[in-house]
Coordinates of C-alpha atoms in Angstrom, one line a residue:
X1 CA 109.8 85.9 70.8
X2 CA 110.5 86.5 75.0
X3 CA 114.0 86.0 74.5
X4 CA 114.7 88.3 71.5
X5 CA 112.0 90.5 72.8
X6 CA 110.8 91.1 69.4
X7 CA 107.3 91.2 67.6
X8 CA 106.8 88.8 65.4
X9 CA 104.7 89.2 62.2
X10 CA 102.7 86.2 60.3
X11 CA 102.2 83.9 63.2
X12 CA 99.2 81.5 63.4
X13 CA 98.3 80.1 67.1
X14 CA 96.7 76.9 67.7
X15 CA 94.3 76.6 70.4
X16 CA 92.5 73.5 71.6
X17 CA 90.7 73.5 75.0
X18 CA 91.1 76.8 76.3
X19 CA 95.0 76.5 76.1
X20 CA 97.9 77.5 73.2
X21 CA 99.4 74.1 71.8
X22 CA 101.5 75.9 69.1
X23 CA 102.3 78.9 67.4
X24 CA 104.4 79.9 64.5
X25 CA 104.1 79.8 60.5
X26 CA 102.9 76.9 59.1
X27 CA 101.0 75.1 62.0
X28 CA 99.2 71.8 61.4
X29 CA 96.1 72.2 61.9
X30 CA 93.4 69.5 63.0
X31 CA 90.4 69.0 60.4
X32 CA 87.4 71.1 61.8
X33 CA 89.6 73.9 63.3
X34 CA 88.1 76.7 63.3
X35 CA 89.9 79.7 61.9
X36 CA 90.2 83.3 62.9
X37 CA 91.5 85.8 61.4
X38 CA 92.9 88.2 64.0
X39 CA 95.7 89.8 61.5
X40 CA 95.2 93.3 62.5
X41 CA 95.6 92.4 66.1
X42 CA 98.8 91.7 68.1
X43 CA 99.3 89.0 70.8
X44 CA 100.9 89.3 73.5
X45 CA 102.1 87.3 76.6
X46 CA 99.5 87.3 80.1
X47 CA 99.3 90.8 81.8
X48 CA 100.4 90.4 85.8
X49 CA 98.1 92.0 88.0
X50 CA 100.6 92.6 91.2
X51 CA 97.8 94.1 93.3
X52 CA 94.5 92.4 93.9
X53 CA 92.1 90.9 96.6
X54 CA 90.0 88.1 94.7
X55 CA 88.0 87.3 98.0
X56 CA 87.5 90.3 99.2
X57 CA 84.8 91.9 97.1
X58 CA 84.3 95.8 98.6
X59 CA 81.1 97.5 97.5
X60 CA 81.8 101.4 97.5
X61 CA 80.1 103.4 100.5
X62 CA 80.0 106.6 101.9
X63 CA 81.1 104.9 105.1
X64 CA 83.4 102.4 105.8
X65 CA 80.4 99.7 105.9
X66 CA 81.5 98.3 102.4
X67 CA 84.8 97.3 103.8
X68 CA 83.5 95.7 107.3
X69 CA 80.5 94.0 104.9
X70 CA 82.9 92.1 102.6
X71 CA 84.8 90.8 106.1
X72 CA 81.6 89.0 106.6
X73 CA 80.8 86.5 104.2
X74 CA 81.4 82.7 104.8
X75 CA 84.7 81.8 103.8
X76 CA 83.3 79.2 101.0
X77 CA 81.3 82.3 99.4
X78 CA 84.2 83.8 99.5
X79 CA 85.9 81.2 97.6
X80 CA 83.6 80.9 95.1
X81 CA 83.8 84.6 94.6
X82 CA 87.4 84.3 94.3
X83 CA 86.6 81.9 91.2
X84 CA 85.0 84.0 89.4
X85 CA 87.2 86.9 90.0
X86 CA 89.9 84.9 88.6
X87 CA 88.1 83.9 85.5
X88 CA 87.2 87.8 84.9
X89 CA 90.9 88.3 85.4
X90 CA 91.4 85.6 82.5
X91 CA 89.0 87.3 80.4
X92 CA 90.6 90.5 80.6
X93 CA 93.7 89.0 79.6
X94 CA 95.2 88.9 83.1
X95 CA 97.1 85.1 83.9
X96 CA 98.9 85.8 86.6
X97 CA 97.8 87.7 90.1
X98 CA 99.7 88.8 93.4
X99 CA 97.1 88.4 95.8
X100 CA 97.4 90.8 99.0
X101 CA 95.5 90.2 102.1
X102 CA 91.9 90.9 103.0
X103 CA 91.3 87.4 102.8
X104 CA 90.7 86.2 106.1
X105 CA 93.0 83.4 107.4
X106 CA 94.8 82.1 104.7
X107 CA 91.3 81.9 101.9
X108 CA 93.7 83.4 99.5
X109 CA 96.1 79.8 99.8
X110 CA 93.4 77.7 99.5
X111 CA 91.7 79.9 96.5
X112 CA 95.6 79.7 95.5
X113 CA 95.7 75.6 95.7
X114 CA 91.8 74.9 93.7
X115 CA 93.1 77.0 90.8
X116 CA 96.3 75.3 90.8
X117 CA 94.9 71.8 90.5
X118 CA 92.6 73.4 87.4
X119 CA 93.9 74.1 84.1
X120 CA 94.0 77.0 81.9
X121 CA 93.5 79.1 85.3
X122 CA 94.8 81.6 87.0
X123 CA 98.6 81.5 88.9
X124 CA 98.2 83.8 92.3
X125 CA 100.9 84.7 93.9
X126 CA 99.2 84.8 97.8
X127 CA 100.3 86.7 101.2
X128 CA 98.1 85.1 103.5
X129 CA 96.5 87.9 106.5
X130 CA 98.2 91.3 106.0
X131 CA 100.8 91.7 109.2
X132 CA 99.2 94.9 111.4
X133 CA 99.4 96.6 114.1
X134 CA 96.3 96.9 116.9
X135 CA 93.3 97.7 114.9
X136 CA 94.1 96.5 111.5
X137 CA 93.1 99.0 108.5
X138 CA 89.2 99.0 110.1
X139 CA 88.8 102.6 111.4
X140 CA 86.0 102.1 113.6
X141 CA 84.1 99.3 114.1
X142 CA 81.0 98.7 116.1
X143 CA 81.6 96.2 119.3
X144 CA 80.2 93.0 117.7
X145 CA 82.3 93.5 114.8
X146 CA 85.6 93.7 116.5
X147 CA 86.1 89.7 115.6
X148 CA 86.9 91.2 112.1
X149 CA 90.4 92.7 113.0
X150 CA 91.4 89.3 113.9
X151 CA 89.8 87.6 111.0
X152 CA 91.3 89.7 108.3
X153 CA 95.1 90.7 110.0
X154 CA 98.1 88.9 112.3
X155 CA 98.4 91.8 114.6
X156 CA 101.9 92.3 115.9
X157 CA 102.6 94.8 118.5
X158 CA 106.6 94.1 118.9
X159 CA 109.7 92.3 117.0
X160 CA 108.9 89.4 119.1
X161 CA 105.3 88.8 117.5
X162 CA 106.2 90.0 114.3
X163 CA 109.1 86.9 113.9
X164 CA 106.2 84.3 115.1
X165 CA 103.7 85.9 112.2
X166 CA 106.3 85.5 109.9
X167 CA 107.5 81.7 110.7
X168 CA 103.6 81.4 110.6
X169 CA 102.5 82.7 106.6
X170 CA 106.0 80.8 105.8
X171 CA 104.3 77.2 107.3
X172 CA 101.5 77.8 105.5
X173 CA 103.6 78.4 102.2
X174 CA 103.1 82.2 101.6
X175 CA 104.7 83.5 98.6
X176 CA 105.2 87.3 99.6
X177 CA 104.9 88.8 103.3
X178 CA 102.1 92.2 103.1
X179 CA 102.2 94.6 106.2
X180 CA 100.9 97.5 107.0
X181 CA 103.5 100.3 107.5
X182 CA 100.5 102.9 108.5
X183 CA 96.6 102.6 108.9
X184 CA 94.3 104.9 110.4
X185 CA 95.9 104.1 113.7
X186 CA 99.2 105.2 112.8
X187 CA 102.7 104.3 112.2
X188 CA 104.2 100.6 112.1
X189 CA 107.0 100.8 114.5
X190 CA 110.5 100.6 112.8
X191 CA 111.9 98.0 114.7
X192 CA 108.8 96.0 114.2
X193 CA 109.3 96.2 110.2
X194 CA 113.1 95.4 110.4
X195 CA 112.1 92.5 112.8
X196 CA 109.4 91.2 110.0
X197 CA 112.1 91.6 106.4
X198 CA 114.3 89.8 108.7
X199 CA 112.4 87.1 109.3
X200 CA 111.0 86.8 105.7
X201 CA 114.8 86.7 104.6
X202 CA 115.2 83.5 106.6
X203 CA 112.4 82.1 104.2
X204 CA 113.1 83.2 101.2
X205 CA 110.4 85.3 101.4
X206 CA 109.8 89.1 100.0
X207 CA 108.1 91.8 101.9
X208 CA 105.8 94.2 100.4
X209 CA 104.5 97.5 102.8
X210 CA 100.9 99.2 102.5
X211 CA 102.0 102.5 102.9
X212 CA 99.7 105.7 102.4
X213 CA 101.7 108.4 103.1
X214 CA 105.5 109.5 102.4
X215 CA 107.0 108.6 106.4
X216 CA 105.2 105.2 106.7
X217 CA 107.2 104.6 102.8
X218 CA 110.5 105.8 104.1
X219 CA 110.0 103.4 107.6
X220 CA 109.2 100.6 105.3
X221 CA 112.4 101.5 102.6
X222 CA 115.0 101.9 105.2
X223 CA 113.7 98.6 107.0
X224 CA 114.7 97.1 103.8
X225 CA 111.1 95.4 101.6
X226 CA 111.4 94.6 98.9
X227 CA 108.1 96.8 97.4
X228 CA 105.4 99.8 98.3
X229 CA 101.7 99.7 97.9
X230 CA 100.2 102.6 97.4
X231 CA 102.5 105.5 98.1
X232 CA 100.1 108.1 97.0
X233 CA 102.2 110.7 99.0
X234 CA 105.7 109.8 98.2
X235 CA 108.0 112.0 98.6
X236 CA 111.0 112.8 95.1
X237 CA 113.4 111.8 98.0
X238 CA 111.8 108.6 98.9
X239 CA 111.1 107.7 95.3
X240 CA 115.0 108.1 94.8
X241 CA 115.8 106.0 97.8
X242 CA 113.4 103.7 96.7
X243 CA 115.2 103.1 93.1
X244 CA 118.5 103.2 94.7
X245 CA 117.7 100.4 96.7
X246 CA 116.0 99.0 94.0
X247 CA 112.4 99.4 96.1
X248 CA 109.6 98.8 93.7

């Protein structure tokens, strides 16, 4: 019971269609339901995955030719990808997914919107193209695949741009804004990530920061988001800044 958070013991669930129509006790059950017997198990509600890229499918490389590759695909491949990435997510008893970026322009809404009109499906959560500076996260890309860093990324380069990217995801009904706070290129200006959570605020909308290492963390902390990706470096300081701001 959610709002006791307690277990409770005895409980039959009735299923019909792929979907929960009732659970407690004595449930009346339709002739020809089939029964079973999962008493040494223990239910629980949907897992949320609050990191994922459903159409963005990376096959592991010694080079960076896995990431560049996935770029590539046609965007309904893509989407179909994304389908059964969701459905896997099901499976595994995932219902709920933040999705966050490498999706080209805004695949991840319209992934986001086919799901929503199915039922018993996955509920994303979407950020549309990840907020970057010059570059993106591709580290070096060969000249006739430069079209990818504007594919995959709204590239800002000042507080100016980075307003306009954000009045842009919010049109086309973002639920979180991702940006990068470092890459392989460097450091996301500071003034540049205050510009962005201030623009998201106007929406409604919360900011979440790639950040690899400790600095680009702190940057993204003391600009004021509302979460961290990654932080495989954080620092005990940042992580303490982070909670006192209440920073997940």
């Amino acid at each position: 019971e959610s709002q006791k958070k307690t277990f409770v013991k005895n409980q039959q669930i009735l299923i019909f269609d792929g979907l929960i129509q009732d659970v407690g006790t004595n449930i009346k059950k339709p002739e020809g339901t089939e029964e079973i017997d999962l008493s040494g198990c223990t239910a629980t509600p949907g897992l949320i995955d609050m990191h994922t890229h459903l159409v963005f499918n990376q096959k592991q490389t010694k080079t960076n030719e896995g990431f560049n590759n996935a770029s590539k695909l046609p965007s309904q491949q893509r989407i179909a990808q994304g389908l059964k990435l969701a459905q896997s997510c099901l499976e595994a008893g995932i219902t709920t997914a933040r999705d966050l970026g490498n999706s080209g322009q805004y695949l991840d809404v319209k992934l986001q919107k086919e799901l929503a009109s199915k039922k018993g499906k996955l509920t994303m959560f979407v950020s549309g193209p990840i907020l970057s500076g010059p570059g993106g996260q591709f580290s070096k890309l060969a000249p006739a695949d430069t079209f990818l860093v504007d594919q995959e990324y709204s590239i800002i380069r000042n507080a100016q741009e980075a307003k306009k990217a954000v009045d842009a995801h919010a049109r086309q009904g973002v639920n979180v804004i991702k940006v990068c706070a470092d890459t392989d290129h460097g450091l996301l200006k500071k003034e540049v990530l205050v510009a962005i959570v201030e623009a998201a605020k106007t929406h409604g909308i919360p900011v979440t920061a790639h950040s690899a290492s400790d600095k680009a963390a702190r940057n993204a902390v003391f600009a004021g988001v509302n979460g961290i990706e990654h932080g495989y470096t954080l620092s005990d300081s940042t992580i303490d800044l982070m909670a006192e701001r209440g920073v997940y």
